[in-house]
Amino acid sequence: MVRTISAAQAPRNFDDGLPGTSHSGAYTGRQRGGRGHLLPGQGPGCNAVLQQLAVVPAHWGGSVVADGHLRVAGVSAQAVGRIRAAAFSPLPARSILTLTAAHAAVFSHAMTSVSSFLNKATRTVLWRTGLGRKAAASYWTNRAEGAGFRYLYRETDDVFANVPTQFADPVFTKFIAEDNKRWTMQESFVVEVDDVLLEPERLLGIRAGREVVEQTVVYKHDRQYPYILPYLLRPAKTTQLATAIWYDGSATRNYFHHLVDALISLQQLERSKLPLDTPVLITKQMYDTVYFQYLYQRSTQLRQLNWYVVGDKEWVQVKKLYKLQTAPYSPAAWRTMRELYAMPDVKPWRKVFLNRDRNRYGRYLDNEREVVDMLKRHGFEEMFAENLTIEQQAQLFQETEYMVALHGAGMIQQFFMNYAHSHVIEIMPGNYLQPLYYWQAYTMGLKYYDVIVGGTMRDGKEYPVDVAAVEAAVERMLNTQHPGRVYGLTELPAAPAVS
């Protein structure tokens, strides 16, 4: 079930500030309830000028007035300036230009586009210079416990204690051993937080005293903060909820984070002991992603939840907010998530080289043709996940028995592989070592044969790889007789079968 109650989506009246003049549904300046631009008026020739500028049609016959000012609903400042320059007679006193809804929508769209561009440009400058983060860090205080926080369940697991660390490449061997120790302690919990205000863009939680609820921050390494100005200018009226479950404000923009930061959390629902009709909060942007919608259409369990899609401009005040978290690399958690997708039982048969489209993304091989030619000799086909629909990607991974893949977000979909029968080799640049998909493969029980560490990646783009090293790993993978799991140089018994 999905419910949306968005203050931003509710119709409002435009009050032009003159006694007795309220025009229901007029769409002006800002998206809703906003003001048009005001400037000194200079003539009744405005109608003709507007027609020349294609602002109104030639047959439009409305009056043009506004107490010595011209008000053009939804027209940009630049367009209004052109109107003023072209107009040539004094305006009659006290009337208003009201455009048709169709034209107002066009102008509003233009204004919204300009505003969005300027907003993004400003944020980019503040982020790249570090000024925005410094200001936010001094303005906000992060809080994860204390008064108003109650943990209903909390447990820490040593998830990487037994993860093998021996690989043919000594560089990756050292790297994975260190990262295992660094990230091995992972926490599962259900926390109840009192009186939380959620901003609409990323659902970051705010409490009295400018406190940011740490549990609502997804990208902690990038340190998310609420934007200060929208917070100060927030509407006086907010949506009020007695209880709600915080699901996702920004994780699902990325398939990996959709799984490990959002979907996996639902496994704590039973421990929360909350009624099934408790609102589950998600932003509209995340709700509309292909990742969420693909699962939503497949999963009966997901559709049974009471989804509350927060509007783009809707601020939500929650009396008691519940945040759920499951240790990201729990084997049981990944298997349960897999069951939500209700995937058919497919025996894999394909050999796939998962390449990266150099015209769209970085981290590609500068000697990729040599690698592709070698792999084709071994029966591999070259595929690009980014050029497939999400349904096609899931099918590809289901059907793949042997995969050689460049490190990238597409690898998260080894989630759909046959855990008992599929094999993986990963290639990554020497200056961009990552453990994520090895950990995922180990957690699910996939056979992860090797990591081939390439050369230095230049400017986030291309890097070379030793073709002979890749071929040696491929031949070992294709010729192995071991019936169980393989992680680098370590062979283990088979895991419980999951199709």
Tab-separated table of C-alpha atoms in Angstrom, residues 290-291 293-295 385 387-399:
chain	number	residue	atom	x	y	z
A	290	VAL	CA	14.011	1.730	-10.942
A	291	TYR	CA	15.686	-0.224	-8.126
A	293	GLN	CA	10.091	-0.109	-8.274
A	294	TYR	CA	11.559	-3.342	-9.646
A	295	LEU	CA	11.428	-4.899	-6.180
A	385	ALA	CA	25.219	-3.674	-17.421
A	387	ASN	CA	23.117	-0.586	-21.327
A	388	LEU	CA	20.518	-3.060	-20.035
A	389	THR	CA	17.214	-2.560	-18.239
A	390	ILE	CA	17.086	-3.687	-14.635
A	391	GLU	CA	15.088	-6.764	-15.652
A	392	GLN	CA	17.711	-7.643	-18.275
A	393	GLN	CA	20.513	-7.148	-15.757
A	394	ALA	CA	18.880	-9.492	-13.257
A	395	GLN	CA	18.371	-12.101	-15.987
A	396	LEU	CA	21.976	-11.761	-17.157
A	397	PHE	CA	23.366	-12.422	-13.696
A	398	GLN	CA	20.977	-15.308	-13.110
A	399	GLU	CA	22.186	-16.981	-16.301
